[in-house]
Amino acid sequence: MKKILSVLLSLILLVSCSSTPEEKNSSSHFQTSQSSGETLKIVAGSENKELEPIIEEYAKANKQNIEIDYLGSLDIMRLLSDPDIAYDAVWPASSIWLNMGDTNHILKYQETTSQSPVVFGIKKSLAEDLGFVGKDVTVKEIIDAINSGKLKFTMTSATQSNSGASAYLGFLNALAADKNGLTSEDLANEDLQNEITSLLAGVERSSGSSNWLTELFLSGDYDAMVNYEQLVIATNKALEEEGKETLYLVYPVDGLSISDSPLAYVDKNDSAKEEAFKKFQEYLLSDEAQSQIEKTGKRSAYGTVREENRDIYKKDWGIDLDKTISPIRFPKAEVIMEALNMYQSEFKKPAFTIYVLDYSGSMGGNGGYEQMNEALEQVLVPENAKANLLLGTSKDLTYILPFSDMVLGELMASGNGEELDNLYQELSENYRPETATFMYEAIDEAISILKNNEDELKDYSPAIVVLSDGMPNGPMDFDQLKESYQSLGYDVPIFSILFGDARKEDLEEIATMSKARVFDGRSDMIKAFQNVKGYN
């Protein structure tokens, strides 16, 4: 869902850490009543939200309208293949996505605006217990800690978010035979495959967004998080304010990636727009703006931090600004894509997903039924899922519970091939919109499935995904659902896709209970389903 931010500082607070996931807007407009007439439209990674006060200040001082849409870095890469791209500039987390996406050579003036290493943030007491404090830590030592059962962590999806992709490529680089760059031969090596699978088995919750991962971490009781140094610093500030234990930053010495936050102009032969962009970029690279950027926890464009800003980067947290850090060398584009496909279909922890789908009568009258089928075709049909980097592993378990005034059936498929395709065909051919919306009862049935498979779940990433276009109107109430959910005794997110006249408050209540989030499917249900898969 998009919300508009004016240049009023009070509205900027909407993107503060106190916001709920759905309140975190995916678009920000910085407008002035005395604009120059040229609006800069920028698509940026979500980590750049931290810079909004700096951008707002520039917009007001220079009478410049700026519109920013926030997307994942991999989505930005895909946008660059569109010759009619609707943006004047792109600002992902890493230049690898520009190098891979700019096949039409439409970008100019690409410059690094800041740097932030991708690190492990581990509770200080646990980091001490693991022997990680005050020393260089290798990826192999991290794998040993995971294999011993001492370390679990949260991380963004490598196929949906730059921080996850960068960390994953760093891990692979450390495990590769040739440290000069990951190759296809490395990816085919059985020892590497076993080691990266062991490492990713330590992921206990995933996310499609680096910013939301920090919110998830702060809302739960997790031991560690893989994220940008900038966001681990922000997390530690919040933990300190709450009187909680802070995280110790571990920089994998043989598998470290750095986000270089490149800003580039999309050339459309518009000289006025080009000059507006160059002026904005020049400001971001100025001493004044760079110092402000450092205050957010990002290092400068040169990887350094001015003396007056160093107190933000605390040594007690494991940050040593005087230590030279050596990032990995990213592999060739074709190797990166091969690695991402293998992450999704072979290496990541398999998913145990239960789709709870609304087949109430209203789904037939508002186009919801057709849109839901189109979305499921993209997620469930293997060839479509693979094209969107959403194909699961051969061990995935997928359940579907269609419901109206009762659960209409229980469909199940294992793996990522023919069974999944058959499941989609059965859904599209045999189920039609019927009567009421017994949503709580259907979710309760999903919880029962999890309970019946409890022994298997330790090796899976479980999630429930609910799509509804109406208010729950069965005999079960939310308090009864909450009691059922809490009886699980472990962490399972219940994601919701909002559609039609569904009451957002009902879905947010479920998401808050399960440390999940609500996705808006009203304008693009296919994209909403794709986003959900990025969190599982």
mmCIF file of C-alpha atoms in Angstrom, residues 230-429:
data_model
loop_
_atom_site.group_PDB
_atom_site.id
_atom_site.type_symbol
_atom_site.label_atom_id
_atom_site.label_comp_id
_atom_site.label_asym_id
_atom_site.label_seq_id
_atom_site.Cartn_x
_atom_site.Cartn_y
_atom_site.Cartn_z
ATOM 1 C CA GLN A 230 23.774 0.126 9.757
ATOM 2 C CA LEU A 231 20.610 -1.765 10.767
ATOM 3 C CA VAL A 232 22.332 -3.789 13.502
ATOM 4 C CA ILE A 233 23.489 -0.461 14.976
ATOM 5 C CA ALA A 234 19.893 0.811 14.827
ATOM 6 C CA THR A 235 18.718 -2.428 16.459
ATOM 7 C CA ASN A 236 21.268 -2.038 19.264
ATOM 8 C CA LYS A 237 20.088 1.502 19.940
ATOM 9 C CA ALA A 238 16.528 0.213 20.313
ATOM 10 C CA LEU A 239 17.676 -2.684 22.518
ATOM 11 C CA GLU A 240 19.597 -0.289 24.774
ATOM 12 C CA GLU A 241 16.527 1.920 25.148
ATOM 13 C CA GLU A 242 14.516 -1.146 26.182
ATOM 14 C CA GLY A 243 17.196 -2.273 28.635
ATOM 15 C CA LYS A 244 17.850 -5.467 26.657
ATOM 16 C CA GLU A 245 21.064 -7.220 25.724
ATOM 17 C CA THR A 246 22.719 -5.760 22.635
ATOM 18 C CA LEU A 247 24.204 -7.579 19.664
ATOM 19 C CA TYR A 248 27.905 -8.110 19.002
ATOM 20 C CA LEU A 249 28.822 -7.553 15.349
ATOM 21 C CA VAL A 250 30.761 -10.376 13.701
ATOM 22 C CA TYR A 251 32.354 -9.691 10.312
ATOM 23 C CA PRO A 252 33.032 -13.071 8.599
ATOM 24 C CA VAL A 253 36.675 -12.551 7.709
ATOM 25 C CA ASP A 254 36.612 -14.806 4.627
ATOM 26 C CA GLY A 255 33.039 -14.100 3.488
ATOM 27 C CA LEU A 256 32.300 -10.418 4.017
ATOM 28 C CA SER A 257 30.109 -8.477 1.591
ATOM 29 C CA ILE A 258 29.652 -4.710 1.537
ATOM 30 C CA SER A 259 26.601 -2.774 0.399
ATOM 31 C CA ASP A 260 27.859 0.192 -1.654
ATOM 32 C CA SER A 261 24.477 1.902 -2.197
ATOM 33 C CA PRO A 262 24.988 3.147 -5.796
ATOM 34 C CA LEU A 263 22.872 5.981 -7.166
ATOM 35 C CA ALA A 264 22.610 6.142 -10.976
ATOM 36 C CA TYR A 265 20.712 8.211 -13.517
ATOM 37 C CA VAL A 266 18.364 6.615 -16.062
ATOM 38 C CA ASP A 267 19.224 8.389 -19.297
ATOM 39 C CA LYS A 268 16.151 9.519 -21.283
ATOM 40 C CA ASN A 269 17.724 12.449 -23.132
ATOM 41 C CA ASP A 270 16.061 14.953 -20.788
ATOM 42 C CA SER A 271 18.663 17.622 -20.026
ATOM 43 C CA ALA A 272 16.623 19.369 -17.317
ATOM 44 C CA LYS A 273 15.992 16.090 -15.495
ATOM 45 C CA GLU A 274 19.657 15.159 -15.862
ATOM 46 C CA GLU A 275 20.779 18.413 -14.264
ATOM 47 C CA ALA A 276 18.302 17.972 -11.410
ATOM 48 C CA PHE A 277 19.689 14.487 -10.781
ATOM 49 C CA LYS A 278 23.333 15.620 -10.885
ATOM 50 C CA LYS A 279 22.595 18.376 -8.386
ATOM 51 C CA PHE A 280 20.908 15.927 -6.002
ATOM 52 C CA GLN A 281 23.723 13.376 -6.326
ATOM 53 C CA GLU A 282 26.349 16.075 -5.810
ATOM 54 C CA TYR A 283 24.622 17.052 -2.567
ATOM 55 C CA LEU A 284 24.564 13.453 -1.289
ATOM 56 C CA LEU A 285 28.317 13.234 -1.912
ATOM 57 C CA SER A 286 29.057 16.558 -0.243
ATOM 58 C CA ASP A 287 30.841 16.705 3.126
ATOM 59 C CA GLU A 288 27.666 17.994 4.781
ATOM 60 C CA ALA A 289 25.439 15.161 3.533
ATOM 61 C CA GLN A 290 28.091 12.471 4.000
ATOM 62 C CA SER A 291 28.453 13.448 7.657
ATOM 63 C CA GLN A 292 24.662 13.255 8.051
ATOM 64 C CA ILE A 293 24.664 9.829 6.366
ATOM 65 C CA GLU A 294 27.319 8.593 8.811
ATOM 66 C CA LYS A 295 25.053 9.597 11.692
ATOM 67 C CA THR A 296 22.493 7.014 10.458
ATOM 68 C CA GLY A 297 25.004 4.175 10.890
ATOM 69 C CA LYS A 298 26.089 4.003 7.258
ATOM 70 C CA ARG A 299 29.779 4.553 6.551
ATOM 71 C CA SER A 300 30.737 7.225 4.039
ATOM 72 C CA ALA A 301 31.059 6.586 0.321
ATOM 73 C CA TYR A 302 34.744 5.842 0.988
ATOM 74 C CA GLY A 303 34.018 3.400 3.808
ATOM 75 C CA THR A 304 35.281 5.796 6.466
ATOM 76 C CA VAL A 305 33.637 7.613 9.380
ATOM 77 C CA ARG A 306 34.486 11.138 10.516
ATOM 78 C CA GLU A 307 35.857 11.583 14.030
ATOM 79 C CA GLU A 308 32.785 13.488 15.216
ATOM 80 C CA ASN A 309 30.495 10.568 14.254
ATOM 81 C CA ARG A 310 32.530 7.671 15.653
ATOM 82 C CA ASP A 311 30.685 7.416 18.956
ATOM 83 C CA ILE A 312 27.743 5.876 17.044
ATOM 84 C CA TYR A 313 29.942 2.902 16.032
ATOM 85 C CA LYS A 314 30.675 1.441 19.465
ATOM 86 C CA LYS A 315 33.691 -0.783 20.053
ATOM 87 C CA ASP A 316 31.747 -2.652 22.736
ATOM 88 C CA TRP A 317 29.478 -3.803 19.914
ATOM 89 C CA GLY A 318 32.447 -5.275 18.016
ATOM 90 C CA ILE A 319 32.871 -2.369 15.578
ATOM 91 C CA ASP A 320 36.492 -1.410 14.836
ATOM 92 C CA LEU A 321 36.551 1.478 12.383
ATOM 93 C CA ASP A 322 40.361 1.412 12.233
ATOM 94 C CA LYS A 323 40.474 -2.178 11.058
ATOM 95 C CA THR A 324 40.755 -2.765 7.323
ATOM 96 C CA ILE A 325 37.940 -4.982 6.096
ATOM 97 C CA SER A 326 38.346 -6.937 2.884
ATOM 98 C CA PRO A 327 35.104 -7.665 1.037
ATOM 99 C CA ILE A 328 34.663 -10.634 -1.259
ATOM 100 C CA ARG A 329 34.982 -10.392 -4.995
ATOM 101 C CA PHE A 330 31.540 -10.992 -6.488
ATOM 102 C CA PRO A 331 31.368 -13.694 -9.175
ATOM 103 C CA LYS A 332 30.201 -13.313 -12.755
ATOM 104 C CA ALA A 333 26.539 -12.516 -13.373
ATOM 105 C CA GLU A 334 25.696 -15.993 -14.661
ATOM 106 C CA VAL A 335 27.252 -17.578 -11.563
ATOM 107 C CA ILE A 336 25.259 -15.256 -9.289
ATOM 108 C CA MET A 337 21.996 -16.260 -10.985
ATOM 109 C CA GLU A 338 22.946 -19.947 -10.788
ATOM 110 C CA ALA A 339 23.721 -19.526 -7.083
ATOM 111 C CA LEU A 340 20.401 -17.758 -6.409
ATOM 112 C CA ASN A 341 18.433 -20.496 -8.175
ATOM 113 C CA MET A 342 20.264 -23.146 -6.160
ATOM 114 C CA TYR A 343 19.572 -21.246 -2.944
ATOM 115 C CA GLN A 344 15.856 -21.302 -3.672
ATOM 116 C CA SER A 345 15.563 -24.870 -4.921
ATOM 117 C CA GLU A 346 18.355 -26.757 -3.118
ATOM 118 C CA PHE A 347 20.169 -25.024 -0.260
ATOM 119 C CA LYS A 348 17.666 -23.050 1.817
ATOM 120 C CA LYS A 349 15.716 -24.685 4.608
ATOM 121 C CA PRO A 350 12.634 -26.308 3.027
ATOM 122 C CA ALA A 351 9.277 -24.586 3.511
ATOM 123 C CA PHE A 352 6.186 -26.045 5.194
ATOM 124 C CA THR A 353 3.500 -23.707 3.839
ATOM 125 C CA ILE A 354 -0.233 -23.860 4.474
ATOM 126 C CA TYR A 355 -2.361 -21.633 2.214
ATOM 127 C CA VAL A 356 -5.753 -20.770 3.735
ATOM 128 C CA LEU A 357 -7.807 -19.482 0.802
ATOM 129 C CA ASP A 358 -11.162 -17.724 0.872
ATOM 130 C CA TYR A 359 -13.823 -19.278 -1.378
ATOM 131 C CA SER A 360 -16.720 -17.334 0.124
ATOM 132 C CA GLY A 361 -19.436 -16.112 -2.211
ATOM 133 C CA SER A 362 -18.102 -12.571 -2.459
ATOM 134 C CA MET A 363 -14.865 -13.811 -4.070
ATOM 135 C CA GLY A 364 -16.898 -14.593 -7.176
ATOM 136 C CA GLY A 365 -18.513 -11.179 -7.393
ATOM 137 C CA ASN A 366 -15.474 -8.910 -7.101
ATOM 138 C CA GLY A 367 -13.034 -10.705 -9.379
ATOM 139 C CA GLY A 368 -11.154 -12.122 -6.422
ATOM 140 C CA TYR A 369 -11.551 -15.739 -7.483
ATOM 141 C CA GLU A 370 -9.982 -15.129 -10.915
ATOM 142 C CA GLN A 371 -7.172 -13.020 -9.480
ATOM 143 C CA MET A 372 -6.433 -15.614 -6.810
ATOM 144 C CA ASN A 373 -6.150 -18.337 -9.453
ATOM 145 C CA GLU A 374 -3.814 -16.174 -11.538
ATOM 146 C CA ALA A 375 -1.628 -15.548 -8.499
ATOM 147 C CA LEU A 376 -1.547 -19.211 -7.496
ATOM 148 C CA GLU A 377 -0.558 -20.125 -11.055
ATOM 149 C CA GLN A 378 2.558 -17.953 -10.668
ATOM 150 C CA VAL A 379 3.440 -19.377 -7.254
ATOM 151 C CA LEU A 380 2.490 -23.066 -7.628
ATOM 152 C CA VAL A 381 3.185 -23.962 -11.264
ATOM 153 C CA PRO A 382 6.900 -24.887 -11.161
ATOM 154 C CA GLU A 383 8.010 -23.216 -14.410
ATOM 155 C CA ASN A 384 6.379 -19.916 -13.370
ATOM 156 C CA ALA A 385 7.738 -20.106 -9.832
ATOM 157 C CA LYS A 386 11.239 -20.735 -11.153
ATOM 158 C CA ALA A 387 11.058 -17.704 -13.461
ATOM 159 C CA ASN A 388 10.200 -15.524 -10.436
ATOM 160 C CA LEU A 389 12.919 -17.095 -8.210
ATOM 161 C CA LEU A 390 10.126 -18.558 -6.052
ATOM 162 C CA LEU A 391 10.546 -22.269 -6.745
ATOM 163 C CA GLY A 392 10.884 -24.212 -3.509
ATOM 164 C CA THR A 393 13.076 -27.179 -2.668
ATOM 165 C CA SER A 394 12.477 -30.836 -3.411
ATOM 166 C CA LYS A 395 11.622 -31.284 0.285
ATOM 167 C CA ASP A 396 8.990 -28.523 0.481
ATOM 168 C CA LEU A 397 5.564 -29.412 1.846
ATOM 169 C CA THR A 398 2.594 -27.377 0.585
ATOM 170 C CA TYR A 399 -0.944 -27.614 1.960
ATOM 171 C CA ILE A 400 -4.002 -25.730 0.728
ATOM 172 C CA LEU A 401 -7.163 -25.285 2.792
ATOM 173 C CA PRO A 402 -9.952 -23.726 0.703
ATOM 174 C CA PHE A 403 -12.778 -22.476 2.941
ATOM 175 C CA SER A 404 -16.181 -20.801 2.968
ATOM 176 C CA ASP A 405 -18.601 -21.768 5.757
ATOM 177 C CA MET A 406 -16.308 -24.733 6.465
ATOM 178 C CA VAL A 407 -12.955 -26.061 5.316
ATOM 179 C CA LEU A 408 -13.820 -27.407 1.856
ATOM 180 C CA GLY A 409 -10.881 -29.768 1.561
ATOM 181 C CA GLU A 410 -7.266 -30.428 2.432
ATOM 182 C CA LEU A 411 -4.912 -30.530 -0.549
ATOM 183 C CA MET A 412 -1.258 -31.413 -0.193
ATOM 184 C CA ALA A 413 1.829 -31.613 -2.397
ATOM 185 C CA SER A 414 5.431 -32.440 -1.633
ATOM 186 C CA GLY A 415 8.467 -31.161 -3.501
ATOM 187 C CA ASN A 416 8.740 -28.591 -6.267
ATOM 188 C CA GLY A 417 7.566 -30.502 -9.301
ATOM 189 C CA GLU A 418 4.602 -32.383 -10.716
ATOM 190 C CA GLU A 419 2.704 -32.751 -7.426
ATOM 191 C CA LEU A 420 2.645 -28.973 -7.052
ATOM 192 C CA ASP A 421 1.386 -28.540 -10.592
ATOM 193 C CA ASN A 422 -1.342 -31.137 -9.984
ATOM 194 C CA LEU A 423 -2.366 -29.341 -6.808
ATOM 195 C CA TYR A 424 -2.885 -26.117 -8.763
ATOM 196 C CA GLN A 425 -4.897 -27.922 -11.443
ATOM 197 C CA GLU A 426 -7.167 -29.519 -8.829
ATOM 198 C CA LEU A 427 -7.759 -26.154 -7.147
ATOM 199 C CA SER A 428 -8.584 -24.311 -10.354
ATOM 200 C CA GLU A 429 -10.877 -27.045 -11.686
#
